[in-house]
Short mmCIF file of C-alpha atoms and ligand atoms in Angstrom, two decimals:
data_model
loop_
_atom_site.label_atom_id
_atom_site.label_comp_id
_atom_site.label_asym_id
_atom_site.label_seq_id
_atom_site.Cartn_x
_atom_site.Cartn_y
_atom_site.Cartn_z
CA UNK A 923 -21.25 30.20 -17.30
CA UNK A 924 -17.06 30.66 -17.25
CA UNK A 925 -15.85 27.33 -18.79
CA UNK A 926 -13.89 25.31 -17.09
CA UNK A 927 -10.06 25.22 -18.35
CA UNK A 928 -8.34 22.39 -18.61
CA UNK A 929 -4.52 20.55 -17.75
CA UNK A 930 -2.01 17.66 -19.48
CA UNK A 931 0.12 16.79 -17.84
CA UNK A 932 2.80 13.98 -19.07
CA UNK A 933 4.99 12.06 -15.74
CA UNK A 934 8.93 11.19 -16.98
CA UNK A 935 11.13 9.29 -14.69
CA UNK A 936 10.85 7.74 -11.63
CA UNK A 937 8.39 7.24 -8.29
CA UNK A 938 10.13 11.05 -7.11
CA UNK A 939 8.93 12.66 -9.91
CA UNK A 940 5.66 10.41 -9.73
CA UNK A 941 4.30 11.76 -6.27
CA UNK A 942 6.16 15.34 -7.54
CA UNK A 943 3.15 15.74 -10.09
CA UNK A 944 0.63 13.90 -7.61
CA UNK A 945 1.35 17.64 -6.09
CA UNK A 946 0.66 19.19 -9.43
CA UNK A 947 -2.75 17.82 -10.28
CA UNK A 948 -3.36 18.67 -6.57
CA UNK A 949 -2.29 22.50 -7.44
CA UNK A 950 -4.51 22.68 -10.53
CA UNK A 951 -7.47 21.42 -9.09
CA UNK A 952 -7.37 24.05 -6.45
CA UNK A 953 -6.40 26.78 -9.84
CA UNK A 954 -9.79 24.90 -11.07
CA UNK A 955 -7.99 23.25 -13.85
CA UNK A 956 -9.65 19.83 -14.68
CA UNK A 957 -7.10 17.52 -16.63
CA UNK A 958 -8.28 16.53 -20.36
CA UNK A 959 -7.77 13.05 -21.65
CA UNK A 960 -5.30 14.94 -24.75
CA UNK A 961 -3.19 17.40 -25.10
CA UNK A 962 -5.35 18.88 -28.38
CA UNK A 963 -8.19 19.56 -25.30
CA UNK A 964 -5.94 21.26 -22.79
CA UNK A 965 -5.43 25.07 -21.51
CA UNK A 966 -2.20 24.34 -20.20
CA UNK A 967 0.56 21.15 -21.12
CA UNK A 968 2.85 20.56 -18.28
CA UNK A 969 6.24 18.33 -18.64
CA UNK A 970 7.71 16.89 -15.16
CA UNK A 971 10.74 15.63 -16.84
CA UNK A 972 13.48 13.42 -16.27
CA UNK A 973 17.32 13.86 -16.64
CA UNK A 974 18.73 10.54 -15.31
CA UNK A 975 20.58 10.08 -19.18
CA UNK A 976 20.22 11.75 -22.28
CA UNK A 977 17.32 9.73 -23.74
CA UNK A 978 15.47 10.87 -20.75
CA UNK A 979 16.34 14.43 -22.03
CA UNK A 980 16.27 13.77 -25.66
CA UNK A 981 12.30 13.29 -24.70
CA UNK A 982 11.50 16.63 -23.34
CA UNK A 983 12.83 18.60 -26.17
CA UNK A 984 11.59 16.41 -29.05
CA UNK A 985 7.34 16.34 -27.18
CA UNK A 986 7.92 19.93 -27.09
CA UNK A 987 9.07 19.53 -30.42
CA UNK A 988 4.95 18.07 -30.98
CA UNK A 989 2.99 20.74 -28.84
CA UNK A 990 4.15 23.78 -31.53
CA UNK A 991 1.93 23.14 -33.44
CA UNK A 992 -0.73 23.56 -31.33
CA UNK A 993 0.05 26.51 -29.57
CA UNK A 994 -0.79 28.04 -33.52
CA UNK A 995 -4.31 26.49 -33.26
CA UNK A 996 -4.94 27.09 -29.33
CA UNK A 997 -3.08 30.95 -29.06
CA UNK A 998 -3.99 30.44 -25.37
CA UNK A 999 -2.54 27.28 -24.63
CA UNK A 1000 -0.03 27.75 -21.77
CA UNK A 1001 3.29 25.32 -22.23
CA UNK A 1002 5.35 24.46 -18.58
CA UNK A 1003 8.65 22.11 -17.71
CA UNK A 1004 8.98 20.87 -14.43
CA UNK A 1005 11.56 18.32 -12.92
CA UNK A 1006 15.25 17.15 -13.44
CA UNK A 1007 15.62 18.77 -16.96
CA UNK A 1008 13.60 22.04 -15.74
CA UNK A 1009 15.98 21.96 -12.99
CA UNK A 1010 19.13 21.15 -14.78
CA UNK A 1011 19.00 23.36 -17.84
CA UNK A 1012 17.55 26.70 -16.40
CA UNK A 1013 16.84 30.03 -18.24
CA UNK A 1014 18.39 28.51 -21.62
CA UNK A 1015 14.92 25.87 -21.98
CA UNK A 1016 13.14 29.30 -22.08
CA UNK A 1017 15.98 30.86 -24.29
CA UNK A 1018 16.01 27.52 -27.12
CA UNK A 1019 12.12 27.61 -26.72
CA UNK A 1020 10.59 30.68 -27.45
CA UNK A 1021 6.87 29.45 -27.61
CA UNK A 1022 7.75 27.73 -24.15
CA UNK A 1023 5.71 29.50 -20.66
CA UNK A 1024 7.21 28.44 -17.84
CA UNK A 1025 9.80 26.18 -15.99
CA UNK A 1026 9.59 25.57 -12.64
CA UNK A 1027 12.19 23.32 -10.54
CA UNK A 1028 12.41 20.08 -8.77
CA UNK A 1029 11.90 22.70 -5.45
CA UNK A 1030 9.94 24.77 -6.67
CA UNK A 1031 6.62 23.35 -7.41
CA UNK A 1032 4.93 25.51 -5.22
CA UNK A 1033 5.89 28.33 -7.22
CA UNK A 1034 3.65 26.70 -9.91
CA UNK A 1035 0.14 28.61 -9.16
CA UNK A 1036 1.95 31.52 -9.34
CA UNK A 1037 3.87 30.97 -12.35
CA UNK A 1038 0.95 30.52 -14.43
CA UNK A 1039 -1.07 33.70 -12.99
CA UNK A 1040 1.89 35.67 -14.19
CA UNK A 1041 1.55 33.97 -18.01
CA UNK A 1042 -2.38 34.37 -17.88
CA UNK A 1043 -2.84 38.30 -16.20
CA UNK A 1044 0.36 39.30 -17.73
CA UNK A 1045 1.18 37.88 -20.00
CA UNK A 1046 4.49 37.33 -18.86
CA UNK A 1047 7.10 34.27 -19.04
CA UNK A 1048 8.50 32.66 -16.15
CA UNK A 1049 10.84 30.59 -14.14
CA UNK A 1050 11.42 29.40 -10.72
CA UNK A 1051 14.73 27.30 -10.05
CA UNK A 1052 16.29 28.53 -6.72
CA UNK A 1053 17.12 25.42 -4.45
CA UNK A 1054 15.83 26.21 -0.78
CA UNK A 1055 17.66 25.15 2.37
CA UNK A 1056 16.11 22.23 4.68
CA UNK A 1057 14.38 24.41 6.60
CA UNK A 1058 12.02 25.63 3.66
CA UNK A 1059 12.36 22.09 2.12
CA UNK A 1060 10.59 20.58 5.44
CA UNK A 1061 8.10 23.39 5.21
CA UNK A 1062 7.11 22.38 2.06
CA UNK A 1063 6.62 18.84 1.88
CA UNK A 1064 3.04 18.29 0.57
CA UNK A 1065 0.52 16.07 3.21
CA UNK A 1066 -1.30 14.05 0.34
CA UNK A 1067 -5.18 12.80 0.63
CA UNK A 1068 -5.13 8.75 -0.26
CA UNK A 1069 -8.59 9.31 -3.15
CA UNK A 1070 -9.29 6.15 -3.85
CA UNK A 1071 -6.19 4.50 -4.00
CA UNK A 1072 -5.14 1.57 -2.79
CA UNK A 1073 -1.69 1.52 -3.03
CA UNK A 1074 0.56 4.45 -2.01
CA UNK A 1075 3.76 6.18 -2.13
CA UNK A 1076 4.68 7.96 0.73
CA UNK A 1077 7.70 10.10 0.37
CA UNK A 1078 10.15 9.64 3.41
CA UNK A 1079 13.33 11.42 2.03
CA UNK A 1080 14.28 13.84 -0.83
CA UNK A 1081 17.41 14.22 -3.05
CA UNK A 1082 20.68 12.38 -2.37
CA UNK A 1083 24.51 12.90 -0.76
CA UNK A 1084 25.58 9.60 -2.40
CA UNK A 1085 27.89 11.73 -5.64
CA UNK A 1086 27.97 8.19 -7.48
CA UNK A 1087 29.91 9.54 -10.15
CA UNK A 1088 28.06 8.74 -13.03
CA UNK A 1089 24.47 10.58 -11.67
CA UNK A 1090 23.17 13.89 -11.84
CA UNK A 1091 20.93 13.48 -9.24
CA UNK A 1092 22.38 15.01 -6.64
CA UNK A 1093 23.00 18.03 -8.58
CA UNK A 1094 19.01 18.48 -9.52
CA UNK A 1095 17.25 17.16 -6.63
CA UNK A 1096 19.44 18.52 -3.91
CA UNK A 1097 21.11 17.63 -0.60
CA UNK A 1098 19.08 14.76 0.99
CA UNK A 1099 16.79 15.33 3.65
CA UNK A 1100 14.64 13.36 6.11
CA UNK A 1101 11.57 14.24 6.22
CA UNK A 1102 10.26 14.28 10.34
CA UNK A 1103 8.87 10.41 11.23
CA UNK A 1104 5.65 12.02 12.88
CA UNK A 1105 4.51 13.78 9.69
CA UNK A 1106 5.31 10.50 7.47
CA UNK A 1107 2.50 7.88 10.65
CA UNK A 1108 0.14 10.71 10.09
CA UNK A 1109 0.33 10.68 6.14
CA UNK A 1110 -0.12 6.85 6.42
CA UNK A 1111 -1.93 6.63 8.61
CA UNK A 1112 -4.44 9.11 7.21
CA UNK A 1113 -3.92 7.31 3.68
CA UNK A 1114 -5.29 4.00 5.66
CA UNK A 1115 -8.64 5.19 7.08
CA UNK A 1116 -9.07 6.82 3.51
CA UNK A 1117 -8.66 2.86 2.00
CA UNK A 1118 -4.90 2.66 0.62
CA UNK A 1119 -4.32 -0.75 1.93
CA UNK A 1120 -0.36 -1.11 0.99
CA UNK A 1121 2.20 1.81 1.20
CA UNK A 1122 5.77 2.33 -0.75
CA UNK A 1123 8.32 4.53 1.29
CA UNK A 1124 9.95 6.46 -1.27
CA UNK A 1125 13.30 8.61 -1.83
CA UNK A 1126 16.72 8.38 -3.94
CA UNK A 1127 17.94 6.25 -0.24
CA UNK A 1128 15.20 5.61 2.08
CA UNK A 1129 17.79 3.31 3.73
CA UNK A 1130 20.05 6.19 5.20
CA UNK A 1131 16.76 7.56 6.68
CA UNK A 1132 17.22 9.80 10.26
CA UNK A 1133 21.30 9.42 9.48
CA UNK A 1134 22.41 12.82 10.67
CA UNK A 1135 19.32 13.81 12.52
CA UNK A 1136 19.39 14.52 16.44
CA UNK A 1137 16.52 12.15 17.87
CA UNK A 1138 15.40 10.86 14.58
CA UNK A 1139 14.08 7.21 14.44
CA UNK A 1140 16.31 4.73 11.96
CA UNK A 1141 14.87 3.63 8.64
CA UNK A 1142 14.15 0.31 10.38
CA UNK A 1143 12.88 1.37 13.55
CA UNK A 1144 10.34 3.62 11.07
CA UNK A 1145 9.40 0.59 9.16
CA UNK A 1146 8.29 -0.71 12.82
CA UNK A 1147 6.01 1.86 13.24
CA UNK A 1148 4.46 1.94 10.24
CA UNK A 1149 3.80 -2.15 10.75
CA UNK A 1150 1.74 -1.04 14.29
CA UNK A 1151 -1.01 0.86 11.98
CA UNK A 1152 -4.05 -1.81 11.68
CA UNK A 1153 -5.04 -1.17 7.98
CA UNK A 1154 -1.59 -1.03 6.13
CA UNK A 1155 -1.14 -4.61 4.80
CA UNK A 1156 1.74 -4.34 3.05
CA UNK A 1157 4.97 -1.94 2.99
CA UNK A 1158 7.28 -1.90 0.24
CA UNK A 1159 10.36 0.08 0.02
CA UNK A 1160 12.74 2.08 -2.22
CA UNK A 1161 14.96 2.74 -2.98
CA UNK A 1162 17.79 0.61 -1.27
CA UNK A 1163 22.18 1.92 -0.87
CA UNK A 1164 23.57 -1.24 -0.63
CA UNK A 1165 26.09 -0.13 1.46
CA UNK A 1166 23.68 1.81 3.75
CA UNK A 1167 22.08 -1.63 4.03
CA UNK A 1168 22.23 -1.99 7.53
CA UNK A 1169 21.99 -5.57 9.95
CA UNK A 1170 19.30 -3.69 11.42
CA UNK A 1171 16.98 -2.91 8.44
CA UNK A 1172 17.90 -7.00 7.24
CA UNK A 1173 16.46 -8.12 10.35
CA UNK A 1174 13.23 -6.45 10.29
CA UNK A 1175 12.43 -8.88 6.87
CA UNK A 1176 12.69 -11.50 9.66
CA UNK A 1177 10.24 -9.65 11.94
CA UNK A 1178 7.74 -7.37 10.36
CA UNK A 1179 5.21 -9.32 8.50
CA UNK A 1180 3.35 -6.88 6.68
CA UNK A 1181 7.52 -6.14 4.75
CA UNK A 1182 6.91 -7.62 0.93
CA UNK A 1183 8.67 -10.66 0.36
CA UNK A 1184 10.33 -7.84 -2.54
CA UNK A 1185 13.66 -5.48 -2.39
CA UNK A 1186 15.34 -3.54 -5.03
CA UNK A 1187 19.16 -3.40 -4.60
CA UNK A 1188 20.70 -1.90 -7.60
CA UNK A 1189 23.88 -3.11 -7.53
CA UNK A 1190 25.21 -0.72 -11.06
CA UNK A 1191 28.04 -3.11 -11.84
CA UNK A 1192 29.64 -6.80 -10.79
CA UNK A 1193 33.17 -5.60 -10.67
CA UNK A 1194 35.06 -3.73 -7.71
CA UNK A 1195 36.97 -2.03 -9.98
CA UNK A 1196 34.28 -0.23 -11.89
CA UNK A 1197 32.32 0.08 -8.07
CA UNK A 1198 35.00 2.42 -6.92
CA UNK A 1199 35.27 3.78 -9.81
CA UNK A 1200 31.63 4.94 -9.66
CA UNK A 1201 32.18 5.48 -5.84
CA UNK A 1202 29.89 3.78 -4.69
CA UNK A 1203 30.94 2.63 -1.82
CA UNK A 1204 30.95 -1.61 -1.37
CA UNK A 1205 32.67 -4.32 -3.46
CA UNK A 1206 31.56 -6.94 -4.87
CA UNK A 1207 31.48 -9.11 -1.76
CA UNK A 1208 30.06 -6.74 0.56
CA UNK A 1209 26.94 -7.08 -1.12
CA UNK A 1210 26.97 -10.40 -2.30
CA UNK A 1211 26.85 -10.62 1.75
CA UNK A 1212 24.01 -8.48 1.89
CA UNK A 1213 22.22 -10.44 -0.34
CA UNK A 1214 22.82 -14.27 1.54
CA UNK A 1215 21.79 -12.26 4.59
CA UNK A 1216 18.34 -11.14 3.13
CA UNK A 1217 17.76 -15.09 1.91
CA UNK A 1218 19.19 -15.86 5.44
CA UNK A 1219 16.37 -14.02 6.88
CA UNK A 1220 13.56 -13.93 4.90
CA UNK A 1221 14.17 -16.70 1.73
CA UNK A 1222 10.90 -16.52 -0.09
CA UNK A 1223 12.62 -12.70 -1.27
CA UNK A 1224 13.41 -11.68 -4.38
CA UNK A 1225 15.62 -8.63 -5.36
CA UNK A 1226 15.72 -7.12 -8.67
CA UNK A 1227 18.35 -4.45 -9.65
CA UNK A 1228 19.38 -1.34 -11.80
CA UNK A 1229 22.98 -2.06 -14.07
CA UNK A 1230 24.74 0.15 -15.79
CA UNK A 1231 26.99 -1.25 -19.00
CA UNK A 1232 29.74 0.33 -20.07
CA UNK A 1233 30.70 2.31 -17.10
CA UNK A 1234 33.98 4.46 -19.16
CA UNK A 1235 36.64 2.45 -18.74
CA UNK A 1236 34.60 -1.23 -18.25
CA UNK A 1237 36.97 -3.66 -19.49
CA UNK A 1238 35.77 -7.21 -21.23
CA UNK A 1239 36.56 -8.39 -17.18
CA UNK A 1240 34.77 -6.34 -15.85
CA UNK A 1241 31.36 -7.24 -17.58
CA UNK A 1242 32.17 -10.56 -17.75
CA UNK A 1243 31.96 -9.53 -13.20
CA UNK A 1244 28.94 -8.14 -13.65
CA UNK A 1245 27.26 -10.99 -16.41
CA UNK A 1246 28.48 -13.15 -13.07
CA UNK A 1247 27.12 -11.30 -10.49
CA UNK A 1248 23.61 -11.14 -12.57
CA UNK A 1249 23.96 -15.14 -12.43
CA UNK A 1250 24.73 -15.34 -8.82
CA UNK A 1251 21.93 -13.22 -7.31
CA UNK A 1252 19.63 -14.76 -9.68
CA UNK A 1253 17.65 -11.61 -9.77
CA UNK A 1254 13.96 -11.86 -10.43
CA UNK A 1255 14.20 -8.87 -12.77
CA UNK A 1256 17.11 -6.09 -14.11
CA UNK A 1257 16.83 -3.09 -15.47
CA UNK A 1258 19.50 -2.13 -17.06
CA UNK A 1259 21.36 1.23 -18.82
CA UNK A 1260 23.56 2.09 -21.11
CA UNK A 1261 25.75 4.64 -19.50
CA UNK A 1262 24.79 7.93 -20.60
CA UNK A 1263 27.31 10.58 -20.04
CA UNK A 1264 25.88 13.34 -17.92
CA UNK A 1265 27.94 16.94 -17.08
CA UNK A 1266 28.99 18.41 -14.38
CA UNK A 1267 29.55 15.03 -12.52
CA UNK A 1268 32.43 13.46 -11.89
CA UNK A 1269 32.82 10.35 -14.54
CA UNK A 1270 32.23 12.68 -17.39
CA UNK A 1271 36.74 13.49 -17.12
CA UNK A 1272 37.21 9.49 -17.09
CA UNK A 1273 38.98 8.19 -20.06
CA UNK A 1274 36.48 6.96 -22.09
CA UNK A 1275 37.26 4.38 -24.72
CA UNK A 1276 34.13 2.06 -26.00
CA UNK A 1277 32.35 2.74 -28.84
CA UNK A 1278 28.86 2.94 -28.44
CA UNK A 1279 28.46 -0.21 -30.36
CA UNK A 1280 30.61 -2.24 -27.77
CA UNK A 1281 28.45 -0.31 -25.17
CA UNK A 1282 24.89 -2.28 -27.45
CA UNK A 1283 26.27 -6.00 -27.60
CA UNK A 1284 27.02 -6.14 -24.10
CA UNK A 1285 23.70 -4.57 -22.84
CA UNK A 1286 22.83 -7.19 -25.72
CA UNK A 1287 24.18 -10.06 -23.62
CA UNK A 1288 23.59 -9.02 -20.34
CA UNK A 1289 19.95 -8.57 -21.44
CA UNK A 1290 19.40 -12.36 -22.57
CA UNK A 1291 21.34 -13.45 -20.26
CA UNK A 1292 18.12 -12.23 -17.75
CA UNK A 1293 15.82 -12.70 -19.93
CA UNK A 1294 16.05 -16.62 -19.09
CA UNK A 1295 16.54 -15.87 -15.30
CA UNK A 1296 13.48 -14.00 -15.21
CA UNK A 1297 11.44 -16.07 -17.60
CA UNK A 1298 12.41 -19.31 -14.50
CA UNK A 1299 11.00 -17.28 -12.30
CA UNK A 1300 7.96 -16.38 -13.77
CA UNK A 1301 7.73 -20.10 -13.99
CA UNK A 1302 7.88 -20.94 -10.61
CA UNK A 1303 4.44 -18.52 -10.39
CA UNK A 1304 2.66 -20.68 -12.56
CA UNK A 1305 0.13 -23.05 -11.23
CA UNK A 1306 0.76 -21.37 -7.80
CA UNK A 1307 -1.50 -19.73 -5.40
CA UNK A 1308 -0.83 -16.59 -4.05
CA UNK A 1309 -2.28 -14.09 -2.07
CA UNK A 1310 -2.94 -10.79 -4.74
CA UNK A 1311 -3.40 -7.19 -3.23
CA UNK A 1312 -6.93 -6.23 -5.82
CA UNK A 1313 -6.45 -2.72 -6.24
CA UNK A 1314 -8.25 -2.05 -9.30
CA UNK A 1315 -10.42 -2.75 -12.41
CA UNK A 1316 -7.74 -4.28 -15.03
CA UNK A 1317 -7.29 -2.42 -18.28
CA UNK A 1318 -8.14 -5.60 -19.73
CA UNK A 1319 -12.08 -5.54 -19.68
CA UNK A 1320 -15.25 -5.64 -17.88
CA UNK A 1321 -15.41 -8.11 -14.94
CA UNK A 1322 -11.58 -8.12 -14.71
CA UNK A 1323 -9.02 -6.93 -11.66
CA UNK A 1324 -5.82 -6.47 -11.09
CA UNK A 1325 -3.17 -6.66 -7.90
CA UNK A 1326 -0.02 -7.42 -7.21
CA UNK A 1327 1.75 -10.58 -5.32
CA UNK A 1328 3.53 -9.83 -3.01
CA UNK A 1329 6.93 -9.94 -4.81
CA UNK A 1330 5.48 -7.19 -7.34
CA UNK A 1331 4.10 -9.19 -10.18
CA UNK A 1332 0.49 -7.90 -11.52
CA UNK A 1333 -1.87 -10.87 -11.93
CA UNK A 1334 -5.10 -9.83 -14.07
CA UNK A 1335 -8.35 -11.94 -12.53
CA UNK A 1336 -12.07 -11.90 -12.90
CA UNK A 1337 -13.87 -10.79 -9.54
CA UNK A 1338 -16.25 -8.81 -8.23
CA UNK A 1339 -15.66 -4.68 -7.81
CA UNK A 1340 -15.45 -5.12 -4.13
CA UNK A 1341 -12.73 -7.19 -3.45
CA UNK A 1342 -11.04 -3.77 -4.46
CA UNK A 1343 -9.02 -3.27 -1.37
CA UNK A 1344 -8.57 -6.98 -0.10
CA UNK A 1345 -6.08 -9.93 0.34
CA UNK A 1346 -7.16 -12.23 -1.58
CA UNK A 1347 -6.02 -16.45 -2.58
CA UNK A 1348 -5.77 -16.39 -7.04
CA UNK A 1349 -4.27 -19.43 -8.72
CA UNK A 1350 -1.97 -18.05 -10.96
CA UNK A 1351 -3.11 -20.25 -15.13
CA UNK A 1352 -1.26 -18.10 -17.28
CA UNK A 1353 2.40 -16.73 -17.02
CA UNK A 1354 2.65 -13.85 -19.05
CA UNK A 1355 6.30 -11.27 -19.63
CA UNK A 1356 4.78 -8.24 -17.41
CA UNK A 1357 2.05 -9.68 -16.00
CA UNK A 1358 -0.06 -12.85 -14.26
CA UNK A 1359 -3.11 -14.33 -15.42
CA UNK A 1360 -5.19 -15.75 -12.68
CA UNK A 1361 -8.63 -17.51 -10.95
CA UNK A 1362 -9.69 -16.36 -7.16
CA UNK A 1363 -10.16 -18.93 -5.04
CA UNK A 1364 -13.01 -18.69 -3.36
CA UNK A 1365 -12.64 -22.24 -1.12
CA UNK A 1366 -8.43 -22.26 0.02
CA UNK A 1367 -5.86 -20.69 1.82
CA UNK A 1368 -3.05 -19.16 -0.62
CA UNK A 1369 -0.49 -21.49 -0.54
CA UNK A 1370 2.65 -19.03 -0.62
CA UNK A 1371 3.05 -15.43 -0.80
N1 5AD B 1219 23.74 7.23 -17.59
C1 5AD B 1219 23.33 5.64 -17.79
N2 5AD B 1219 22.17 5.09 -16.47
C2 5AD B 1219 22.08 5.86 -15.59
N3 5AD B 1219 21.69 5.63 -13.78
C3 5AD B 1219 21.91 6.76 -13.60
N4 5AD B 1219 22.73 8.06 -13.86
C4 5AD B 1219 22.94 6.86 -15.23
C5 5AD B 1219 23.88 7.80 -16.28
N5 5AD B 1219 24.77 8.67 -16.20
C6 5AD B 1219 20.83 4.71 -14.33
C7 5AD B 1219 21.14 3.69 -12.81
C8 5AD B 1219 20.44 4.29 -11.65
C9 5AD B 1219 18.49 4.30 -12.77
C10 5AD B 1219 17.64 5.02 -11.28
O1 5AD B 1219 19.51 4.98 -13.92
O2 5AD B 1219 21.17 2.39 -13.06
O3 5AD B 1219 19.84 3.21 -10.25
FE1 SF4 B 1220 22.40 8.65 -8.03
FE2 SF4 B 1220 23.74 7.12 -6.69
FE3 SF4 B 1220 21.92 9.30 -5.92
FE4 SF4 B 1220 21.03 7.27 -6.51
S1 SF4 B 1220 21.84 6.93 -4.42
S2 SF4 B 1220 20.47 8.97 -6.45
S3 SF4 B 1220 22.24 6.06 -8.49
S4 SF4 B 1220 23.77 10.21 -6.94
#
């Protein structure tokens, strides 16, 4: 009997990497690899990496170091790195880490089977790192199935053309391409047929979907088409660049009932001077104007954001502008990051006199303000009956289900398994930092959501 081979895959970073990892899993299953629960049991360990900040990148080296001793115990163990660090560091990784077997970049996931066979059969270490042209990349867009899932990410764009001055993404993911709308809609129809009820359309900047592609739908039109697919009950999208958030797209929140009441709209800074240095393409006032318009069209909408603290040259006054904008928008959540210089980006050339201590102190101040705001939002939900899309059995234990509100908050509650995939009203009884606890309502319609 042939013993099945096992893989252990670790995924870091954003939703684009999550989708890439799903494709990696599909390819590995096609090569008769089964998933392992622990790296110790694997014949193949792969890291799908993130290079957005130095900390994310250092993690890769840390994890590889931890796997090194496993190679001594299991001499046939294959170790590989894919994703954004692989793309940026390339062959240097193979040079620096003698026990690493293969490296594949963001445009070369499809080459993984070849690379693997080279290691397995010929014991040859290898890499696949070239960028492909638009036509090749469009051909390589993977068509995925829904499996057991209730919610799914669906890729609509890949890459980014914005070149925000701090950001490595355009360098490691390449130029933006929009996937043909016919293909996207076919995939969503198939997902719906296999039981998926919620789709999140993803890309580095979904708002510029179709721009520059003759005859292609705008992102707003694409959303309207998704709204027309019967078994899909909820639609989300991320990430939105504020400069490309058109009136047409904002109006979708007025006309499309399936669009959830949440938008992630990264502002990065509240200071016009810093926004200019970041090459973001909007002012504070233009951003606030988008927010006001969103709230006019969909009063229940909640916003979240990404904010970078300590961008080179950020003065106390610039930072105060970020704090005041955070309070003014009243975000439900923010993801804040201390600026991390990335090689190859424009911002590394800017004069930078801030110390690590100053950056950390600002980061802590922002966090404290947001914690209060987020708590107030959570408390608004306490006692309400909210509509929850049930996604599966909760990690909390037996008889517990979990799902999400339209605002993307996780809710745990007791209920039968056959509710998975349905929208149900849940009475929110406890609000915690990261999730809500609730009770299924059996005889009442939801009051919100
Ligand atoms: N330093 C800190 N944060 C960064 N981000 C992107 N590049 C950097 C960097 N060099 C943040 C931005 C982006 C999020 C995904 O990561 O806020 O929206
Ligand atoms: Fe990076 Fe800016 Fe593109 Fe977002 S829009 S991926 S921050 S370059």
